[in-house]
GROMACS .gro file of C-alpha atoms in nm:
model
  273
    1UNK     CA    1  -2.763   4.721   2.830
    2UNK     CA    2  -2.464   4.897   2.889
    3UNK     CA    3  -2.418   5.214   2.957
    4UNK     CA    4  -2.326   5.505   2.706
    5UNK     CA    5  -2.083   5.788   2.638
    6UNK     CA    6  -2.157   6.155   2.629
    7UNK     CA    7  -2.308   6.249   2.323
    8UNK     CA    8  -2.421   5.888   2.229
    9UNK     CA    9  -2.765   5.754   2.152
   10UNK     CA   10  -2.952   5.472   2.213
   11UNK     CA   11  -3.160   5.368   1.915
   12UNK     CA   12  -3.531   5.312   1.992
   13UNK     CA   13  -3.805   5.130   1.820
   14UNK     CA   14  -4.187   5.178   1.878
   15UNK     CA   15  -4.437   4.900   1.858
   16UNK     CA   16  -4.788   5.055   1.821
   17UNK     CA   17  -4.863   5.356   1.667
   18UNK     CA   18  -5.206   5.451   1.863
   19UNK     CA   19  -5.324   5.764   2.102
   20UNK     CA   20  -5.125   5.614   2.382
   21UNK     CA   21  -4.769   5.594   2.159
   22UNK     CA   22  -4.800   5.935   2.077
   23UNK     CA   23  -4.742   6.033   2.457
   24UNK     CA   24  -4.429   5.814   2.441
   25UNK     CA   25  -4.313   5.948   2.131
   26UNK     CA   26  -4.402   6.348   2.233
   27UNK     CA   27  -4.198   6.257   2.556
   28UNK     CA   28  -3.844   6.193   2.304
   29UNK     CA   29  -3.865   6.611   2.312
   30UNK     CA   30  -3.721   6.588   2.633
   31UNK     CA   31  -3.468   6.238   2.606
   32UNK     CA   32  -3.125   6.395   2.591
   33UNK     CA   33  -2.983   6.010   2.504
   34UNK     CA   34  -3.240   5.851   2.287
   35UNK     CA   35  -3.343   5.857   1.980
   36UNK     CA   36  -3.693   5.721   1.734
   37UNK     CA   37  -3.589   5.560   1.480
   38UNK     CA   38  -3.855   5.323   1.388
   39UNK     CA   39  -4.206   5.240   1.439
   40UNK     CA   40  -4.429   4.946   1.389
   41UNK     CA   41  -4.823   4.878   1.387
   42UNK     CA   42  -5.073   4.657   1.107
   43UNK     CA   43  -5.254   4.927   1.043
   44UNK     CA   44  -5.101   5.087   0.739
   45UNK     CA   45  -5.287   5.457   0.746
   46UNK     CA   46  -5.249   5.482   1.166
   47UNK     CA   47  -4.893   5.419   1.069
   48UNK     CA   48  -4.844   5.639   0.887
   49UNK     CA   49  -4.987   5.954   0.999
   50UNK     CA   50  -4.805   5.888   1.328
   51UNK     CA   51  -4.487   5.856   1.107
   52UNK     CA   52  -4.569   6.182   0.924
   53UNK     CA   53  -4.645   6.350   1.293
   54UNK     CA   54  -4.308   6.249   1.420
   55UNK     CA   55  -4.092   6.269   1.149
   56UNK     CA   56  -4.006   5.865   1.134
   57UNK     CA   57  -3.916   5.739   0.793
   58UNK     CA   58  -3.830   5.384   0.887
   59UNK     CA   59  -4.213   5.213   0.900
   60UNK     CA   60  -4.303   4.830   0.949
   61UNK     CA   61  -4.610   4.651   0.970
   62UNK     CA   62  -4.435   4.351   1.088
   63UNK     CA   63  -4.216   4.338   1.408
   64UNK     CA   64  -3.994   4.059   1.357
   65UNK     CA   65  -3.915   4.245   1.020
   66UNK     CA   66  -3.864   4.594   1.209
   67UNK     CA   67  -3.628   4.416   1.509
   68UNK     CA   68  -3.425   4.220   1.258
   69UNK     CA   69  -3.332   4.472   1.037
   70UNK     CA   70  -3.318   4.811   1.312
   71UNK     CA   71  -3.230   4.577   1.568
   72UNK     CA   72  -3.287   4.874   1.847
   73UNK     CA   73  -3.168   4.933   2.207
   74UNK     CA   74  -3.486   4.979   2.343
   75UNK     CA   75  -3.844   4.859   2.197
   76UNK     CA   76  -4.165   5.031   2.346
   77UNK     CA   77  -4.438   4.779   2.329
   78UNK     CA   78  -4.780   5.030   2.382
   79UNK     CA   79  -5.030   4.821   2.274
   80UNK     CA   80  -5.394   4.693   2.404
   81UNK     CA   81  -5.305   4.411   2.652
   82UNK     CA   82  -5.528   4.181   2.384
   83UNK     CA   83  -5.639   4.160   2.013
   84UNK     CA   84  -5.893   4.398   1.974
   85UNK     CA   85  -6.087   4.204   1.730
   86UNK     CA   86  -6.042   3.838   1.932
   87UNK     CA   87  -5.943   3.943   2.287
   88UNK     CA   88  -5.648   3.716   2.217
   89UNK     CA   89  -5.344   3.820   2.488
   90UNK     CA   90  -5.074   3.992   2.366
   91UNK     CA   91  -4.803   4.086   2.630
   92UNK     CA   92  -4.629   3.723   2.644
   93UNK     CA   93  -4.622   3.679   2.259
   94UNK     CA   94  -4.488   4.031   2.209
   95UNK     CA   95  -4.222   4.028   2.489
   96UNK     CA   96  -4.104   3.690   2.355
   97UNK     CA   97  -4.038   3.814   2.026
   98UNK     CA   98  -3.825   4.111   2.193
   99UNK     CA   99  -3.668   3.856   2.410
  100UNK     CA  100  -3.572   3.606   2.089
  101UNK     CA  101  -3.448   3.891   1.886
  102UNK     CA  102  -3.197   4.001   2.165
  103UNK     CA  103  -3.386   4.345   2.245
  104UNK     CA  104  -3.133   4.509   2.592
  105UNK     CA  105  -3.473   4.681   2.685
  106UNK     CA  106  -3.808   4.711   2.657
  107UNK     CA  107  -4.077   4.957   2.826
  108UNK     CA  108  -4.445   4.790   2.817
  109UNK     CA  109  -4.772   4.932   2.898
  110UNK     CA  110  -4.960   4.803   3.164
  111UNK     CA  111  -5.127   4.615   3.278
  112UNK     CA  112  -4.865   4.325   3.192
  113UNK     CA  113  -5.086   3.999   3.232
  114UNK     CA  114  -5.464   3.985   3.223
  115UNK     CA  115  -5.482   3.618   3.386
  116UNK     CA  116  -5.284   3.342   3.563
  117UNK     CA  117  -5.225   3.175   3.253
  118UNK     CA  118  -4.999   3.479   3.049
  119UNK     CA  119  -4.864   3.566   3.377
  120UNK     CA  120  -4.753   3.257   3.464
  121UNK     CA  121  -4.629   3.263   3.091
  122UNK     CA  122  -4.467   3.614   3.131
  123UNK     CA  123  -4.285   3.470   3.462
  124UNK     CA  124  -4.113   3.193   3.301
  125UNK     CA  125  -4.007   3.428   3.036
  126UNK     CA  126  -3.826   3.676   3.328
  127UNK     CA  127  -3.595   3.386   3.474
  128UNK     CA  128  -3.459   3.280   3.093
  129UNK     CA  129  -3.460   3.627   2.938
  130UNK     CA  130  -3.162   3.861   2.909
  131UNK     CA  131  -3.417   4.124   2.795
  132UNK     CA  132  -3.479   4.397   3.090
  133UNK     CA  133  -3.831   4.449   3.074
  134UNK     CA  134  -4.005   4.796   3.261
  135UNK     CA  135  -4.350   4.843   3.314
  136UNK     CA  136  -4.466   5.233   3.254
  137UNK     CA  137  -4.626   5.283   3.587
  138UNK     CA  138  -4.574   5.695   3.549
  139UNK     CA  139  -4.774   5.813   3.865
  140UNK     CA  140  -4.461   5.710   4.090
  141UNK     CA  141  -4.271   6.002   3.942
  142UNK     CA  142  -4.547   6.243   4.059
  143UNK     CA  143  -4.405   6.547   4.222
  144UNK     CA  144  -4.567   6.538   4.521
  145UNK     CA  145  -4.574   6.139   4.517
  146UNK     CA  146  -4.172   6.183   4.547
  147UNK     CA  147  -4.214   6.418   4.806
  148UNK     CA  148  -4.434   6.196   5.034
  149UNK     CA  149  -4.215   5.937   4.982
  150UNK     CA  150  -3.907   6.097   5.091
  151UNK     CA  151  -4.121   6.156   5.423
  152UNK     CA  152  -4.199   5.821   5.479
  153UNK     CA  153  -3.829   5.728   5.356
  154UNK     CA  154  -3.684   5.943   5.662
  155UNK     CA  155  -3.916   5.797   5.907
  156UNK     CA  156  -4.106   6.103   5.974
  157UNK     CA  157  -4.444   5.888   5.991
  158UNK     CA  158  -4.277   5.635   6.170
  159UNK     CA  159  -4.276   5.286   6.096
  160UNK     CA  160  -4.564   5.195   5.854
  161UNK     CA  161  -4.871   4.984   6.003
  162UNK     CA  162  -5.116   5.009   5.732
  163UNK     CA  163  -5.192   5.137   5.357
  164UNK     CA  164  -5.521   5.182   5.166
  165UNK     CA  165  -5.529   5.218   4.811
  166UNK     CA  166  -5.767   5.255   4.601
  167UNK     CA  167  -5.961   5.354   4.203
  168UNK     CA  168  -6.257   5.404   4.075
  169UNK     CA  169  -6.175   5.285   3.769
  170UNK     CA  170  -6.111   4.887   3.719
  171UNK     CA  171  -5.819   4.697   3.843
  172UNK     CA  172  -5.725   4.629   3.491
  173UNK     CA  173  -5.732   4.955   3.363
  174UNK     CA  174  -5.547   5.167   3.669
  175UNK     CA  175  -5.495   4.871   3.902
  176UNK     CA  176  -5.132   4.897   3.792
  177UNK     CA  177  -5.086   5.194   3.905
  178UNK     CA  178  -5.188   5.185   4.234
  179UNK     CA  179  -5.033   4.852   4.382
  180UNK     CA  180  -4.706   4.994   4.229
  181UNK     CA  181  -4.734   5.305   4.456
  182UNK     CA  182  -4.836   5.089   4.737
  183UNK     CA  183  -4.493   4.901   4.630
  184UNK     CA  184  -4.322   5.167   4.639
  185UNK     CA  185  -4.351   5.322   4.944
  186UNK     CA  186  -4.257   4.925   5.125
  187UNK     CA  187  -3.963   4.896   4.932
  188UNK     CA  188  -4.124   4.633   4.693
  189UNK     CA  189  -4.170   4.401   4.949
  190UNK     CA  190  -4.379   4.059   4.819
  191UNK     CA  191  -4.702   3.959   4.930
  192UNK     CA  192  -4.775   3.655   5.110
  193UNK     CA  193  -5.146   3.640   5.177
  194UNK     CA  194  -5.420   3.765   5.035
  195UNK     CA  195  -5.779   3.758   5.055
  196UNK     CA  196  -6.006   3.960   4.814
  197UNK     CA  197  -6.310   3.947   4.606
  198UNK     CA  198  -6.494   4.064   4.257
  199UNK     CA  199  -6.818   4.151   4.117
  200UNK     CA  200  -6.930   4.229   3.766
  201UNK     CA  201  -6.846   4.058   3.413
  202UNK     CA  202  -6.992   4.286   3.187
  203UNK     CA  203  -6.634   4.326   3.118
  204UNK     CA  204  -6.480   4.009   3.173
  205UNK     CA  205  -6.439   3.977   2.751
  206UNK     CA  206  -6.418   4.330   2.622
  207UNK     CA  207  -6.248   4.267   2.333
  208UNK     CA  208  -6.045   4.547   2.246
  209UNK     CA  209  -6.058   4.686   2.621
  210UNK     CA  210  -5.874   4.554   2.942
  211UNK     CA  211  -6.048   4.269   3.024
  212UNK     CA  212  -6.170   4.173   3.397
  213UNK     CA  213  -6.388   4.237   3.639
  214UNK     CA  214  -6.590   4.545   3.696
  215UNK     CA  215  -6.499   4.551   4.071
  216UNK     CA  216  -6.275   4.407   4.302
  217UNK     CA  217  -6.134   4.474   4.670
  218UNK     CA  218  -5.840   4.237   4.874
  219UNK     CA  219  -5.702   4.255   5.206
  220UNK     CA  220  -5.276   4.205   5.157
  221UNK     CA  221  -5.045   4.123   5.377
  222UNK     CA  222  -4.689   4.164   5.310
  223UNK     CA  223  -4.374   3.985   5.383
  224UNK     CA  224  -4.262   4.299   5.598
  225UNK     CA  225  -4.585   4.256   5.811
  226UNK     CA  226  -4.790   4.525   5.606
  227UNK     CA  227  -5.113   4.521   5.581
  228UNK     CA  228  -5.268   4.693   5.257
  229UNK     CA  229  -5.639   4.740   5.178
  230UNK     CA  230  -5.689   4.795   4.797
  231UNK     CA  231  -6.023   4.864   4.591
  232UNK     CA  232  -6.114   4.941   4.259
  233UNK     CA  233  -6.431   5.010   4.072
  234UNK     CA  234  -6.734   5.251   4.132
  235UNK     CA  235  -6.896   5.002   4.448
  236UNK     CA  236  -6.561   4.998   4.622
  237UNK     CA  237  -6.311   5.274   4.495
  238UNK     CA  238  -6.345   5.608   4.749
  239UNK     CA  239  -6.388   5.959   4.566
  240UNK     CA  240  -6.068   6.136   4.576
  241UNK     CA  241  -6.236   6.475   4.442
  242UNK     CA  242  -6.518   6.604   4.311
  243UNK     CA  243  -6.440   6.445   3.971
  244UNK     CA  244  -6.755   6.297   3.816
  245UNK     CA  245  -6.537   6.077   3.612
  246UNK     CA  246  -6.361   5.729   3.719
  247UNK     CA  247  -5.972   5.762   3.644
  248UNK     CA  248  -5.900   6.055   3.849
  249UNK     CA  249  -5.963   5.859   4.154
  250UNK     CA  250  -5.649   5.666   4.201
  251UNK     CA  251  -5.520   5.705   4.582
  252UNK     CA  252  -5.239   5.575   4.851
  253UNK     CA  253  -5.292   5.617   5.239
  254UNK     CA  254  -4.993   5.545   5.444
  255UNK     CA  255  -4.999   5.516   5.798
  256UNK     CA  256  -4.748   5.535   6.042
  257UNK     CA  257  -4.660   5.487   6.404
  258UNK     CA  258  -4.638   5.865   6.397
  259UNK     CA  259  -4.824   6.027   6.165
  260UNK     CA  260  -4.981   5.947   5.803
  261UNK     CA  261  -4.922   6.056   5.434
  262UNK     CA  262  -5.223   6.065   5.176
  263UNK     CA  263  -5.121   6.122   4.772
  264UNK     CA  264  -5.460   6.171   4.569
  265UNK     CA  265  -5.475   6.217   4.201
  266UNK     CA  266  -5.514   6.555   4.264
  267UNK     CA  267  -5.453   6.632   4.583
  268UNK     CA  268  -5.232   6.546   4.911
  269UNK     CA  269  -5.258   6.562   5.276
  270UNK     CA  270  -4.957   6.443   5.541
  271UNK     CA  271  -4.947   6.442   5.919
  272UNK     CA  272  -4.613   6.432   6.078
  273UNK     CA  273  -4.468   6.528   6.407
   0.00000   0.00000   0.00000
């Protein structure tokens, strides 16, 4: 997508009209080069009052309809990663009609594949599509995230021997979150090995949910030489405050040859020389 001129917009398109949409939409308050011009979901009244709550005239039940005629710069696909009422997956389907319609861009809520089979789908997709696809993984724009990051970014832990990362909540539902910080702090380095485990599959076809298992844990080691520990779920996730609840949990623990950095949900700890 190329870039634009002062005082130009890019026009936007929403796909989804639910409780999570209305963070992306509130968030156009605060885009100085975008603008939401259309929206998109089946159900007719949720459409609606979202429309009438933003201000969006231009409403479509169907997408291929809404990309022919708006034909947008950037499509925000925040929808349940399957059909609530089948547990049919939806990320590869929806991101190949973006891709076929010529979408630049398109921003997609996570988690992006629920099994081998749509990822393996959504892989072969990425090395024919010209669509940029982003994944809204928002906790690595955290404050203090960035400023532990800049730490470990001007060596001031020293070269990095070890993460743990972890959530109490399931891999599906904040996994994404976490092994993108843990990404982000190795400079998106790819794994090579791994060796992990689940438990639980109460959850394994919650339709209308994210579907997997209730628990899982892996040892990772990374093509830099990293090693990474990752968790999630109540039997394996660590407490990262006195929280009662599961999703403030989420954690990264970097350590160093010199010193460590520790980002919590809601809290932070570093040791440097």
């Amino acid at each position: 997508m190329p870039p634009i001129g002062a005082g130009s917009m890019y026009k936007t398109a929403m796909l989804g009209c639910g409780g999570r949409a209305r963070g992306h939409a509130d968030a156009y308050r605060f885009v100085k080069h975008g603008r939401l011009a259309a929206i998109c979901d089946m159900d007719e009244k949720r459409l609606n009052t979202f429309g009438d709550e933003f201000g969006i005239s231009s409403r479509y039940t169907d997408l291929d309809a809404m990309l022919e005629k708006e034909k947008p710069d950037v499509l925000h696909i925040v929808t349940s990663p399957v059909v609530p009422s089948s547990n049919e997956r939806l990320r590869y389907p929806l991101m190949k009609q973006a891709s076929d319609h010529g979408v630049p861009a398109a921003i997609i809520e996570k988690p992006v594949a629920i099994e081998g089979e749509d990822w393996k789908q959504i892989a072969g997709l990425a090395k024919e599509t010209k669509t940029k696809f982003v994944v809204n993984t928002q906790l690595n724009f955290h404050p203090k995230n960035l400023e532990l990051k800049k730490d470990v970014a001007e060596g001031r832990i020293g070269e990095i021997r070890f993460i743990d990362a972890s959530a109490r909540s399931r891999a599906a539902e904040q996994g994404g979150h976490v092994l993108q910080l843990v990404s982000s702090y190795i400079d998106d380095a790819h794994p090579v090995r791994v060796l992990g485990q689940i438990a639980g599959s109460e959850h394994l076809n919650s339709a209308g949910g994210h579907p997997g298992p209730t628990h899982a844990a892996a040892q990772v080691l990374y093509e830099n030489g990293v090693h990474v520990s990752i968790a999630f779920g109540t039997e394996f996730g660590q407490m990262a405050s006195d929280d009662p609840g599961t999703y403030g949990h989420k954690r990264v623990f970097i350590v160093g040859t010199k010193g460590f950095v520790h980002w919590r949900f809601s809290s932070w700890e570093r040791a440097t020389p």
